[in-house]
mmCIF file of C-alpha atoms in Angstrom:
data_model
loop_
_atom_site.group_PDB
_atom_site.id
_atom_site.type_symbol
_atom_site.label_atom_id
_atom_site.label_comp_id
_atom_site.label_asym_id
_atom_site.label_seq_id
_atom_site.Cartn_x
_atom_site.Cartn_y
_atom_site.Cartn_z
ATOM 1 C CA MET A 1 -27.059 24.867 84.823
ATOM 2 C CA LYS A 2 -29.190 21.770 84.948
ATOM 3 C CA VAL A 3 -27.469 18.666 83.632
ATOM 4 C CA GLU A 4 -29.781 16.701 81.342
ATOM 5 C CA GLU A 5 -29.825 12.968 81.995
ATOM 6 C CA ARG A 6 -28.996 12.273 78.374
ATOM 7 C CA VAL A 7 -26.181 11.530 75.978
ATOM 8 C CA PHE A 8 -25.499 14.348 73.538
ATOM 9 C CA ILE A 9 -24.311 13.430 70.047
ATOM 10 C CA ALA A 10 -22.814 15.942 67.620
ATOM 11 C CA GLY A 11 -23.586 14.943 64.042
ATOM 12 C CA ALA A 12 -26.511 13.160 62.367
ATOM 13 C CA GLY A 13 -24.513 11.149 59.851
ATOM 14 C CA PRO A 14 -24.364 7.340 59.738
ATOM 15 C CA VAL A 15 -22.124 7.208 62.794
ATOM 16 C CA GLY A 16 -24.033 9.641 64.978
ATOM 17 C CA LEU A 17 -27.416 8.117 64.198
ATOM 18 C CA SER A 18 -26.087 4.559 64.611
ATOM 19 C CA ALA A 19 -24.798 5.501 68.060
ATOM 20 C CA ALA A 20 -28.159 7.083 68.869
ATOM 21 C CA ALA A 21 -30.074 4.007 67.709
ATOM 22 C CA ARG A 22 -27.866 1.696 69.743
ATOM 23 C CA LEU A 23 -28.243 3.793 72.908
ATOM 24 C CA VAL A 24 -31.999 4.188 72.499
ATOM 25 C CA ARG A 25 -32.195 0.399 72.140
ATOM 26 C CA TYR A 26 -30.879 0.232 75.721
ATOM 27 C CA GLY A 27 -33.383 2.841 76.886
ATOM 28 C CA ILE A 28 -30.774 5.615 77.134
ATOM 29 C CA PRO A 29 -32.116 9.129 76.319
ATOM 30 C CA VAL A 30 -30.233 10.825 73.476
ATOM 31 C CA THR A 31 -30.190 14.255 71.833
ATOM 32 C CA VAL A 32 -28.508 14.626 68.425
ATOM 33 C CA PHE A 33 -27.328 18.070 67.289
ATOM 34 C CA GLU A 34 -26.940 18.431 63.516
ATOM 35 C CA ALA A 35 -25.333 21.569 62.092
ATOM 36 C CA ALA A 36 -27.217 21.353 58.772
ATOM 37 C CA PRO A 37 -30.923 22.185 58.461
ATOM 38 C CA ASN A 38 -31.681 18.576 57.473
ATOM 39 C CA LEU A 39 -29.966 15.264 56.812
ATOM 40 C CA SER A 40 -27.208 15.373 54.231
ATOM 41 C CA GLU A 41 -28.075 14.308 50.685
ATOM 42 C CA GLU A 42 -24.466 13.685 49.663
ATOM 43 C CA SER A 43 -23.645 10.213 48.365
ATOM 44 C CA ARG A 44 -20.189 10.012 49.985
ATOM 45 C CA ALA A 45 -19.640 6.480 51.349
ATOM 46 C CA SER A 46 -21.631 3.770 49.608
ATOM 47 C CA THR A 47 -20.252 0.417 50.779
ATOM 48 C CA PHE A 48 -21.586 -1.583 53.720
ATOM 49 C CA HIS A 49 -19.510 -4.578 54.794
ATOM 50 C CA ALA A 50 -20.843 -7.834 56.227
ATOM 51 C CA PRO A 51 -20.293 -7.207 59.968
ATOM 52 C CA THR A 52 -21.708 -3.697 59.608
ATOM 53 C CA LEU A 53 -24.852 -5.185 58.096
ATOM 54 C CA ASP A 54 -24.999 -7.614 61.020
ATOM 55 C CA MET A 55 -24.878 -4.664 63.439
ATOM 56 C CA LEU A 56 -27.492 -2.730 61.491
ATOM 57 C CA ASP A 57 -29.675 -5.828 61.502
ATOM 58 C CA GLU A 58 -29.664 -5.736 65.305
ATOM 59 C CA LEU A 59 -30.995 -2.181 65.029
ATOM 60 C CA GLY A 60 -33.757 -3.322 62.686
ATOM 61 C CA VAL A 61 -32.586 -1.316 59.672
ATOM 62 C CA ALA A 62 -30.479 -3.715 57.566
ATOM 63 C CA ARG A 63 -33.422 -5.137 55.627
ATOM 64 C CA ASP A 64 -34.575 -1.714 54.423
ATOM 65 C CA LEU A 65 -31.019 -0.714 53.523
ATOM 66 C CA ILE A 66 -30.458 -3.906 51.533
ATOM 67 C CA ALA A 67 -33.770 -3.388 49.731
ATOM 68 C CA GLN A 68 -32.675 0.101 48.661
ATOM 69 C CA GLY A 69 -29.168 -0.961 47.681
ATOM 70 C CA LEU A 70 -27.367 -3.374 45.392
ATOM 71 C CA THR A 71 -26.012 -6.629 46.785
ATOM 72 C CA ALA A 72 -22.466 -7.438 45.666
ATOM 73 C CA PRO A 73 -21.514 -11.049 46.522
ATOM 74 C CA ASN A 74 -18.052 -10.752 44.959
ATOM 75 C CA PHE A 75 -15.403 -8.265 43.920
ATOM 76 C CA GLN A 76 -12.423 -8.361 41.631
ATOM 77 C CA TYR A 77 -9.040 -6.917 40.789
ATOM 78 C CA ARG A 78 -8.117 -6.189 37.207
ATOM 79 C CA THR A 79 -5.439 -4.515 35.180
ATOM 80 C CA LYS A 80 -5.965 -2.795 31.852
ATOM 81 C CA ARG A 81 -3.463 -5.178 30.300
ATOM 82 C CA ASP A 82 -4.520 -8.507 31.851
ATOM 83 C CA GLY A 83 -8.245 -8.094 32.520
ATOM 84 C CA VAL A 84 -9.358 -9.996 35.643
ATOM 85 C CA ILE A 85 -6.415 -11.139 37.745
ATOM 86 C CA ALA A 86 -8.370 -12.290 40.813
ATOM 87 C CA GLU A 87 -11.986 -12.500 41.954
ATOM 88 C CA PHE A 88 -13.229 -13.144 45.473
ATOM 89 C CA ASP A 89 -16.611 -14.457 46.614
ATOM 90 C CA PHE A 90 -17.868 -13.653 50.110
ATOM 91 C CA ALA A 91 -19.515 -17.093 50.233
ATOM 92 C CA ALA A 92 -16.171 -18.248 51.623
ATOM 93 C CA ILE A 93 -17.021 -16.539 54.948
ATOM 94 C CA ALA A 94 -20.759 -17.302 54.976
ATOM 95 C CA ASP A 95 -20.343 -19.150 58.281
ATOM 96 C CA LEU A 96 -19.059 -15.975 59.957
ATOM 97 C CA THR A 97 -21.829 -13.531 59.063
ATOM 98 C CA ALA A 98 -25.527 -13.416 58.270
ATOM 99 C CA HIS A 99 -24.670 -11.143 55.336
ATOM 100 C CA PRO A 100 -21.896 -12.695 53.185
ATOM 101 C CA TYR A 101 -21.747 -9.833 50.697
ATOM 102 C CA ARG A 102 -21.258 -6.085 50.366
ATOM 103 C CA VAL A 103 -24.242 -3.791 49.954
ATOM 104 C CA GLN A 104 -23.724 -0.801 47.690
ATOM 105 C CA SER A 105 -26.029 2.011 48.772
ATOM 106 C CA GLU A 106 -25.464 5.715 49.383
ATOM 107 C CA GLN A 107 -25.018 6.620 53.030
ATOM 108 C CA PHE A 108 -27.870 9.117 52.929
ATOM 109 C CA LYS A 109 -30.264 6.189 52.547
ATOM 110 C CA LEU A 110 -29.075 4.736 55.847
ATOM 111 C CA THR A 111 -29.436 8.009 57.743
ATOM 112 C CA ARG A 112 -33.017 8.386 56.556
ATOM 113 C CA ILE A 113 -33.856 4.804 57.482
ATOM 114 C CA LEU A 114 -32.324 5.287 60.927
ATOM 115 C CA LEU A 115 -34.136 8.572 61.517
ATOM 116 C CA GLY A 116 -37.397 6.952 60.450
ATOM 117 C CA ARG A 117 -36.904 4.299 63.141
ATOM 118 C CA LEU A 118 -35.841 6.782 65.803
ATOM 119 C CA GLU A 119 -38.070 9.822 65.409
ATOM 120 C CA HIS A 120 -41.059 8.372 67.250
ATOM 121 C CA ASP A 121 -39.039 6.956 70.151
ATOM 122 C CA PRO A 122 -39.569 9.004 73.345
ATOM 123 C CA ASN A 123 -35.878 8.658 74.242
ATOM 124 C CA PHE A 124 -34.733 10.289 70.997
ATOM 125 C CA ARG A 125 -34.520 13.934 70.043
ATOM 126 C CA ILE A 126 -32.841 15.613 67.109
ATOM 127 C CA GLU A 127 -32.193 19.334 66.699
ATOM 128 C CA PHE A 128 -31.269 20.526 63.205
ATOM 129 C CA ALA A 129 -29.403 23.737 62.336
ATOM 130 C CA SER A 130 -27.645 23.318 65.680
ATOM 131 C CA ARG A 131 -23.858 23.277 65.567
ATOM 132 C CA VAL A 132 -21.782 22.203 68.548
ATOM 133 C CA GLU A 133 -19.162 24.965 68.753
ATOM 134 C CA ASP A 134 -17.433 24.399 72.047
ATOM 135 C CA VAL A 135 -17.141 21.842 74.840
ATOM 136 C CA ALA A 136 -16.353 22.083 78.541
ATOM 137 C CA GLN A 137 -16.676 19.399 81.188
ATOM 138 C CA ASP A 138 -16.275 18.502 84.827
ATOM 139 C CA LYS A 139 -16.647 15.300 86.820
ATOM 140 C CA THR A 140 -20.446 15.285 86.527
ATOM 141 C CA GLY A 141 -21.205 16.326 82.959
ATOM 142 C CA VAL A 142 -20.351 17.945 79.646
ATOM 143 C CA THR A 143 -21.458 21.429 78.600
ATOM 144 C CA VAL A 144 -21.715 22.263 74.919
ATOM 145 C CA ARG A 145 -22.193 25.625 73.255
ATOM 146 C CA ILE A 146 -24.772 25.386 70.481
ATOM 147 C CA ALA A 147 -24.949 27.865 67.611
ATOM 148 C CA ARG A 148 -28.438 28.204 66.152
ATOM 149 C CA ASP A 149 -29.972 31.005 64.052
ATOM 150 C CA GLY A 150 -27.104 33.353 64.826
ATOM 151 C CA GLN A 151 -27.496 32.815 68.563
ATOM 152 C CA SER A 152 -25.457 30.777 71.036
ATOM 153 C CA SER A 153 -26.729 28.821 73.999
ATOM 154 C CA GLU A 154 -25.299 26.318 76.432
ATOM 155 C CA ARG A 155 -26.641 22.876 77.285
ATOM 156 C CA SER A 156 -25.293 20.203 79.622
ATOM 157 C CA ALA A 157 -25.601 16.433 79.594
ATOM 158 C CA ARG A 158 -23.820 13.545 81.251
ATOM 159 C CA TRP A 159 -21.891 12.419 78.152
ATOM 160 C CA LEU A 160 -20.977 13.643 74.657
ATOM 161 C CA ILE A 161 -20.158 11.746 71.459
ATOM 162 C CA GLY A 162 -18.452 13.768 68.743
ATOM 163 C CA ALA A 163 -19.491 12.274 65.413
ATOM 164 C CA ASP A 164 -19.292 15.585 63.585
ATOM 165 C CA GLY A 165 -16.956 14.641 60.763
ATOM 166 C CA ALA A 166 -13.370 15.181 59.701
ATOM 167 C CA ARG A 167 -13.457 18.874 60.641
ATOM 168 C CA SER A 168 -14.903 18.033 64.037
ATOM 169 C CA GLU A 169 -15.552 20.998 66.302
ATOM 170 C CA VAL A 170 -15.752 18.563 69.208
ATOM 171 C CA ARG A 171 -12.246 17.266 68.500
ATOM 172 C CA ARG A 172 -10.931 20.822 68.223
ATOM 173 C CA ALA A 173 -12.625 21.896 71.453
ATOM 174 C CA LEU A 174 -11.161 18.895 73.273
ATOM 175 C CA GLY A 175 -7.679 19.796 72.061
ATOM 176 C CA VAL A 176 -7.083 16.399 70.456
ATOM 177 C CA GLU A 177 -4.454 16.232 67.716
ATOM 178 C CA PHE A 178 -5.344 14.650 64.357
ATOM 179 C CA GLU A 179 -2.115 12.948 63.394
ATOM 180 C CA GLY A 180 -1.303 11.711 59.900
ATOM 181 C CA PHE A 181 -0.905 13.075 56.399
ATOM 182 C CA THR A 182 -2.708 14.203 53.258
ATOM 183 C CA TRP A 183 -2.079 12.466 49.925
ATOM 184 C CA PRO A 184 -0.768 14.774 47.179
ATOM 185 C CA GLU A 185 -3.401 13.478 44.754
ATOM 186 C CA ARG A 186 -7.095 14.240 44.991
ATOM 187 C CA PHE A 187 -9.776 11.704 44.124
ATOM 188 C CA LEU A 188 -12.357 12.392 41.434
ATOM 189 C CA VAL A 189 -15.620 10.458 41.667
ATOM 190 C CA VAL A 190 -17.852 10.496 38.592
ATOM 191 C CA SER A 191 -21.309 8.903 38.595
ATOM 192 C CA THR A 192 -22.866 7.780 35.322
ATOM 193 C CA PRO A 193 -25.788 5.580 34.199
ATOM 194 C CA PHE A 194 -23.540 4.165 31.447
ATOM 195 C CA ASP A 195 -23.541 0.352 31.689
ATOM 196 C CA PHE A 196 -19.884 -0.625 31.788
ATOM 197 C CA ALA A 197 -20.816 -4.276 32.300
ATOM 198 C CA ALA A 198 -22.249 -4.367 28.768
ATOM 199 C CA PHE A 199 -18.811 -3.520 27.351
ATOM 200 C CA ILE A 200 -16.337 -5.053 29.827
ATOM 201 C CA PRO A 201 -16.429 -8.871 29.995
ATOM 202 C CA ARG A 202 -16.912 -10.452 33.444
ATOM 203 C CA LEU A 203 -17.108 -7.078 35.181
ATOM 204 C CA ALA A 204 -18.134 -7.387 38.828
ATOM 205 C CA SER A 205 -20.133 -4.706 40.635
ATOM 206 C CA VAL A 206 -17.006 -3.871 42.630
ATOM 207 C CA SER A 207 -13.848 -3.757 40.548
ATOM 208 C CA TYR A 208 -10.397 -2.325 41.281
ATOM 209 C CA VAL A 209 -8.359 -1.660 38.139
ATOM 210 C CA ALA A 210 -4.606 -1.287 38.661
ATOM 211 C CA ASP A 211 -2.653 0.827 36.204
ATOM 212 C CA PRO A 212 0.660 2.704 36.487
ATOM 213 C CA GLU A 213 -0.656 5.678 34.517
ATOM 214 C CA ARG A 214 -4.120 6.085 36.022
ATOM 215 C CA TRP A 215 -5.800 3.404 38.107
ATOM 216 C CA HIS A 216 -9.544 3.515 38.593
ATOM 217 C CA PHE A 217 -12.207 1.927 40.737
ATOM 218 C CA LEU A 218 -15.634 0.902 39.447
ATOM 219 C CA LEU A 219 -18.509 0.499 41.876
ATOM 220 C CA ARG A 220 -22.122 -0.073 40.917
ATOM 221 C CA ILE A 221 -24.999 1.315 42.954
ATOM 222 C CA PRO A 222 -28.688 1.190 41.964
ATOM 223 C CA GLY A 223 -29.023 2.937 38.611
ATOM 224 C CA LEU A 224 -25.466 4.245 38.430
ATOM 225 C CA TRP A 225 -21.810 3.352 38.278
ATOM 226 C CA ARG A 226 -19.483 5.391 40.495
ATOM 227 C CA VAL A 227 -15.979 5.629 39.059
ATOM 228 C CA MET A 228 -12.998 6.923 41.026
ATOM 229 C CA PHE A 229 -9.802 8.303 39.514
ATOM 230 C CA PRO A 230 -6.690 9.886 41.063
ATOM 231 C CA ILE A 231 -6.041 13.491 40.046
ATOM 232 C CA ALA A 232 -2.427 14.654 39.821
ATOM 233 C CA PRO A 233 -1.326 17.507 42.125
ATOM 234 C CA ASP A 234 -0.585 19.799 39.181
ATOM 235 C CA GLU A 235 -4.142 19.542 37.834
ATOM 236 C CA SER A 236 -6.343 22.414 39.048
ATOM 237 C CA ASP A 237 -9.637 21.825 40.847
ATOM 238 C CA GLU A 238 -11.417 23.872 38.189
ATOM 239 C CA VAL A 239 -10.153 21.688 35.339
ATOM 240 C CA ALA A 240 -10.667 18.401 37.202
ATOM 241 C CA THR A 241 -14.337 19.177 37.894
ATOM 242 C CA GLU A 242 -15.199 20.201 34.336
ATOM 243 C CA ARG A 243 -17.673 17.851 32.667
ATOM 244 C CA GLY A 244 -15.369 17.535 29.674
ATOM 245 C CA PHE A 245 -12.527 16.359 31.889
ATOM 246 C CA ALA A 246 -14.782 13.839 33.639
ATOM 247 C CA ALA A 247 -16.144 12.598 30.300
ATOM 248 C CA ALA A 248 -12.612 12.089 28.984
ATOM 249 C CA ALA A 249 -11.699 10.114 32.106
ATOM 250 C CA LEU A 250 -14.744 7.874 31.651
ATOM 251 C CA GLY A 251 -13.896 7.485 27.964
ATOM 252 C CA SER A 252 -10.501 6.045 28.858
ATOM 253 C CA ILE A 253 -12.127 3.002 30.475
ATOM 254 C CA VAL A 254 -13.704 1.567 27.337
ATOM 255 C CA PRO A 255 -11.675 2.683 24.282
ATOM 256 C CA GLY A 256 -13.795 4.025 21.467
ATOM 257 C CA VAL A 257 -16.874 4.638 23.621
ATOM 258 C CA THR A 258 -17.596 8.292 24.414
ATOM 259 C CA GLY A 259 -20.526 10.542 25.187
ATOM 260 C CA HIS A 260 -21.167 9.196 28.690
ATOM 261 C CA GLU A 261 -24.010 10.839 30.565
ATOM 262 C CA ILE A 262 -22.699 12.303 33.816
ATOM 263 C CA ALA A 263 -24.931 12.398 36.882
ATOM 264 C CA HIS A 264 -22.532 13.683 39.539
ATOM 265 C CA ILE A 265 -18.960 14.918 39.859
ATOM 266 C CA THR A 266 -17.157 15.125 43.191
ATOM 267 C CA LEU A 267 -13.516 16.034 43.820
ATOM 268 C CA TYR A 268 -11.979 15.770 47.246
ATOM 269 C CA ARG A 269 -8.702 15.673 49.085
ATOM 270 C CA VAL A 270 -7.687 12.402 50.668
ATOM 271 C CA HIS A 271 -6.273 12.062 54.168
ATOM 272 C CA GLN A 272 -4.918 9.358 56.453
ATOM 273 C CA ARG A 273 -5.320 10.683 59.977
ATOM 274 C CA VAL A 274 -6.114 9.287 63.429
ATOM 275 C CA ALA A 275 -6.912 11.236 66.595
ATOM 276 C CA THR A 276 -4.357 10.826 69.370
ATOM 277 C CA THR A 277 -7.140 9.678 71.697
ATOM 278 C CA PHE A 278 -10.798 8.754 71.207
ATOM 279 C CA ARG A 279 -11.734 9.678 74.785
ATOM 280 C CA VAL A 280 -11.326 12.828 76.864
ATOM 281 C CA GLY A 281 -13.170 12.400 80.156
ATOM 282 C CA ARG A 282 -16.893 12.330 79.435
ATOM 283 C CA ALA A 283 -16.461 13.129 75.745
ATOM 284 C CA PHE A 284 -15.688 10.707 72.921
ATOM 285 C CA LEU A 285 -14.795 10.835 69.237
ATOM 286 C CA ALA A 286 -16.181 8.429 66.651
ATOM 287 C CA GLY A 287 -16.161 8.016 62.883
ATOM 288 C CA ASP A 288 -14.478 10.703 60.771
ATOM 289 C CA ALA A 289 -14.035 12.860 63.865
ATOM 290 C CA ALA A 290 -11.683 10.148 65.155
ATOM 291 C CA HIS A 291 -10.113 8.770 61.972
ATOM 292 C CA ILE A 292 -10.141 9.317 58.213
ATOM 293 C CA ASN A 293 -8.574 7.298 55.416
ATOM 294 C CA ASN A 294 -8.649 6.944 51.667
ATOM 295 C CA PRO A 295 -11.856 5.255 50.485
ATOM 296 C CA LEU A 296 -10.293 2.262 48.696
ATOM 297 C CA GLY A 297 -11.781 -0.721 50.505
ATOM 298 C CA GLY A 298 -14.785 1.131 51.901
ATOM 299 C CA MET A 299 -13.520 1.080 55.479
ATOM 300 C CA GLY A 300 -14.139 4.636 56.665
ATOM 301 C CA MET A 301 -17.880 4.725 57.286
ATOM 302 C CA ASN A 302 -17.930 1.056 58.285
ATOM 303 C CA GLY A 303 -15.202 1.635 60.848
ATOM 304 C CA GLY A 304 -17.174 4.600 62.152
ATOM 305 C CA ILE A 305 -20.302 2.504 62.629
ATOM 306 C CA HIS A 306 -18.167 -0.086 64.418
ATOM 307 C CA ASP A 307 -16.951 2.747 66.684
ATOM 308 C CA ALA A 308 -20.552 3.740 67.380
ATOM 309 C CA VAL A 309 -21.668 0.252 68.356
ATOM 310 C CA ASN A 310 -18.591 -0.440 70.498
ATOM 311 C CA LEU A 311 -18.940 2.857 72.358
ATOM 312 C CA ALA A 312 -22.718 2.764 72.771
ATOM 313 C CA ASP A 313 -22.648 -0.748 74.233
ATOM 314 C CA ARG A 314 -20.010 0.237 76.785
ATOM 315 C CA LEU A 315 -21.588 3.580 77.614
ATOM 316 C CA ALA A 316 -24.962 1.960 78.189
ATOM 317 C CA ARG A 317 -23.460 -0.476 80.686
ATOM 318 C CA VAL A 318 -21.727 2.330 82.575
ATOM 319 C CA ILE A 319 -24.875 4.493 82.658
ATOM 320 C CA LYS A 320 -26.906 1.552 83.943
ATOM 321 C CA GLY A 321 -24.345 0.852 86.663
ATOM 322 C CA GLU A 322 -23.399 -2.495 85.174
ATOM 323 C CA ALA A 323 -19.769 -1.532 84.553
ATOM 324 C CA ALA A 324 -17.190 0.825 85.998
ATOM 325 C CA ASP A 325 -15.939 3.946 84.239
ATOM 326 C CA ALA A 326 -12.788 2.068 83.200
ATOM 327 C CA GLU A 327 -14.953 0.153 80.734
ATOM 328 C CA LEU A 328 -14.968 3.265 78.572
ATOM 329 C CA ASP A 329 -11.184 3.266 78.285
ATOM 330 C CA ARG A 330 -11.517 -0.009 76.412
ATOM 331 C CA TYR A 331 -13.334 1.842 73.640
ATOM 332 C CA ASP A 332 -10.328 4.077 73.082
ATOM 333 C CA ARG A 333 -7.870 1.195 73.391
ATOM 334 C CA GLN A 334 -9.743 -1.135 71.044
ATOM 335 C CA ARG A 335 -11.015 1.165 68.335
ATOM 336 C CA ARG A 336 -7.923 3.352 68.048
ATOM 337 C CA LEU A 337 -5.561 0.401 67.800
ATOM 338 C CA VAL A 338 -7.582 -1.488 65.180
ATOM 339 C CA THR A 339 -7.911 1.732 63.185
ATOM 340 C CA LEU A 340 -4.127 1.987 63.086
ATOM 341 C CA GLU A 341 -3.461 -1.729 62.588
ATOM 342 C CA TYR A 342 -6.188 -2.529 60.067
ATOM 343 C CA VAL A 343 -8.067 0.393 58.528
ATOM 344 C CA GLN A 344 -5.108 2.675 57.935
ATOM 345 C CA THR A 345 -2.743 -0.130 56.930
ATOM 346 C CA GLN A 346 -5.168 -1.817 54.533
ATOM 347 C CA SER A 347 -6.405 1.373 52.855
ATOM 348 C CA ILE A 348 -2.833 2.616 52.285
ATOM 349 C CA ARG A 349 -1.834 -0.785 50.871
ATOM 350 C CA ASN A 350 -4.846 -0.772 48.538
ATOM 351 C CA LYS A 351 -3.847 2.567 47.037
ATOM 352 C CA ARG A 352 -0.176 1.711 46.619
ATOM 353 C CA ASN A 353 -0.970 -1.602 44.943
ATOM 354 C CA LEU A 354 -3.278 0.013 42.404
ATOM 355 C CA GLU A 355 -0.864 2.790 41.478
ATOM 356 C CA ALA A 356 2.397 0.774 41.460
ATOM 357 C CA ARG A 357 4.676 1.807 38.589
ATOM 358 C CA ASP A 358 7.640 -0.511 39.175
ATOM 359 C CA GLU A 359 7.195 -3.658 37.109
ATOM 360 C CA ALA A 360 8.511 -5.868 39.905
ATOM 361 C CA GLU A 361 5.930 -4.412 42.308
ATOM 362 C CA ARG A 362 3.154 -4.842 39.773
ATOM 363 C CA THR A 363 4.160 -8.474 39.225
ATOM 364 C CA ARG A 364 4.304 -9.076 42.974
ATOM 365 C CA PHE A 365 0.789 -7.649 43.373
ATOM 366 C CA ARG A 366 -0.667 -9.799 40.587
ATOM 367 C CA ASP A 367 1.067 -12.970 41.799
ATOM 368 C CA GLU A 368 0.039 -12.370 45.400
ATOM 369 C CA LEU A 369 -3.632 -11.947 44.485
ATOM 370 C CA ARG A 370 -3.612 -15.017 42.261
ATOM 371 C CA THR A 371 -2.018 -17.072 45.025
ATOM 372 C CA ILE A 372 -4.631 -15.938 47.544
ATOM 373 C CA ALA A 373 -7.524 -16.577 45.153
ATOM 374 C CA ALA A 374 -6.266 -20.101 44.415
ATOM 375 C CA ASP A 375 -6.022 -21.141 48.075
ATOM 376 C CA ARG A 376 -9.165 -21.625 50.165
ATOM 377 C CA ALA A 377 -7.536 -20.838 53.522
ATOM 378 C CA LEU A 378 -5.762 -17.753 52.178
ATOM 379 C CA THR A 379 -8.984 -16.559 50.544
ATOM 380 C CA ARG A 380 -10.847 -16.913 53.808
ATOM 381 C CA ASP A 381 -8.228 -14.964 55.749
ATOM 382 C CA TYR A 382 -8.142 -12.270 53.068
ATOM 383 C CA LEU A 383 -11.930 -11.869 53.036
ATOM 384 C CA MET A 384 -11.950 -11.596 56.820
ATOM 385 C CA ARG A 385 -9.541 -8.671 56.525
ATOM 386 C CA VAL A 386 -11.248 -6.779 53.713
ATOM 387 C CA SER A 387 -14.728 -7.285 55.209
ATOM 388 C CA MET A 388 -13.417 -5.965 58.568
ATOM 389 C CA ILE A 389 -14.323 -9.113 60.493
ATOM 390 C CA ALA A 390 -10.641 -9.532 61.377
ATOM 391 C CA SER A 391 -10.383 -6.020 62.834
ATOM 392 C CA LEU A 392 -13.421 -6.626 65.050
ATOM 393 C CA ARG A 393 -11.898 -9.875 66.303
ATOM 394 C CA ARG A 394 -8.620 -8.107 66.992
ATOM 395 C CA ALA A 395 -10.484 -5.521 69.056
ATOM 396 C CA GLU A 396 -12.023 -8.278 71.165
ATOM 397 C CA GLU A 397 -8.564 -9.759 71.791
ATOM 398 C CA LEU A 398 -7.433 -6.460 73.284
ATOM 399 C CA GLY A 399 -9.952 -6.807 76.109
#
């Protein structure tokens, strides 16, 4: 079988298309296989952190994304009892990024912007309704089995990037374990045009509300607020996704205000898992195929895009003969370690802080945030962590 002088990518989500855009920028031919008949329309992730925006700017797509999103220069922590306990402004790290803010925009907007930039490039191809089902490789290339229209065919390329999501067929075919755990709670996300800011004083566009009974997270995107709640294990999926249940949950945020219009309801299980390796020979894992975490902090998709850029830059140098194959081991070493040290650790901490029931733990959380917010140096360090600048710097230290 002829080996195509290309990089194959499984998955046309934000990670797969970011990897494609980065490789094409270096003149590397790419083919993306997407299992669905078109790009996903699901909202899913909707937060873009500062360094991610910097990377997307290098690809020429940040400006369009920002124009279609909502810029959030600050975020806050609250409790139902105390109101605002701490607020943080990204201006404190304006010297470290060209984008000192978060952008709130559904991920499907990014994929469409990226595809619009890529589809006329001669080095780019995309094949929809084409699922990567199996992978085999030798020293010269990677062969994938593609399922399309009830038929299977095999194609070979020099390299493969598996960016095909949490249920990655590429990861399964490579025999890579997905270590970690699943939280007993599920997360309910309800979208509504109701203007919470008109009823809640000083409400920021990104607001984490701690509460021992039921914490919630408020995030504004253009035209809507997305509100996240934990759902107890003993609550059935059927009940949790009823509009009446969602309306009651929204009604608990502003006492006495009911009748919220509901635009979308999504319920999903929440995992904390990391692949045991991000590289197997000529095949790589990136994004949700490599690591998944709870969404508090918005680190999942951003970390996946950081994977894509790190890997594409290294792969391009190897393909061009500017670096040895060992350069690719640095991708696994860097991105897997920072996922464990930063993304997993921070997202788990975020959840446990919001749901803390012990009064001593709740007091510690409030006092810690107030101390950080009152100290310029501590604020700066904290913002570097939550914006993911610190994790990128840690990756560079690993060499």
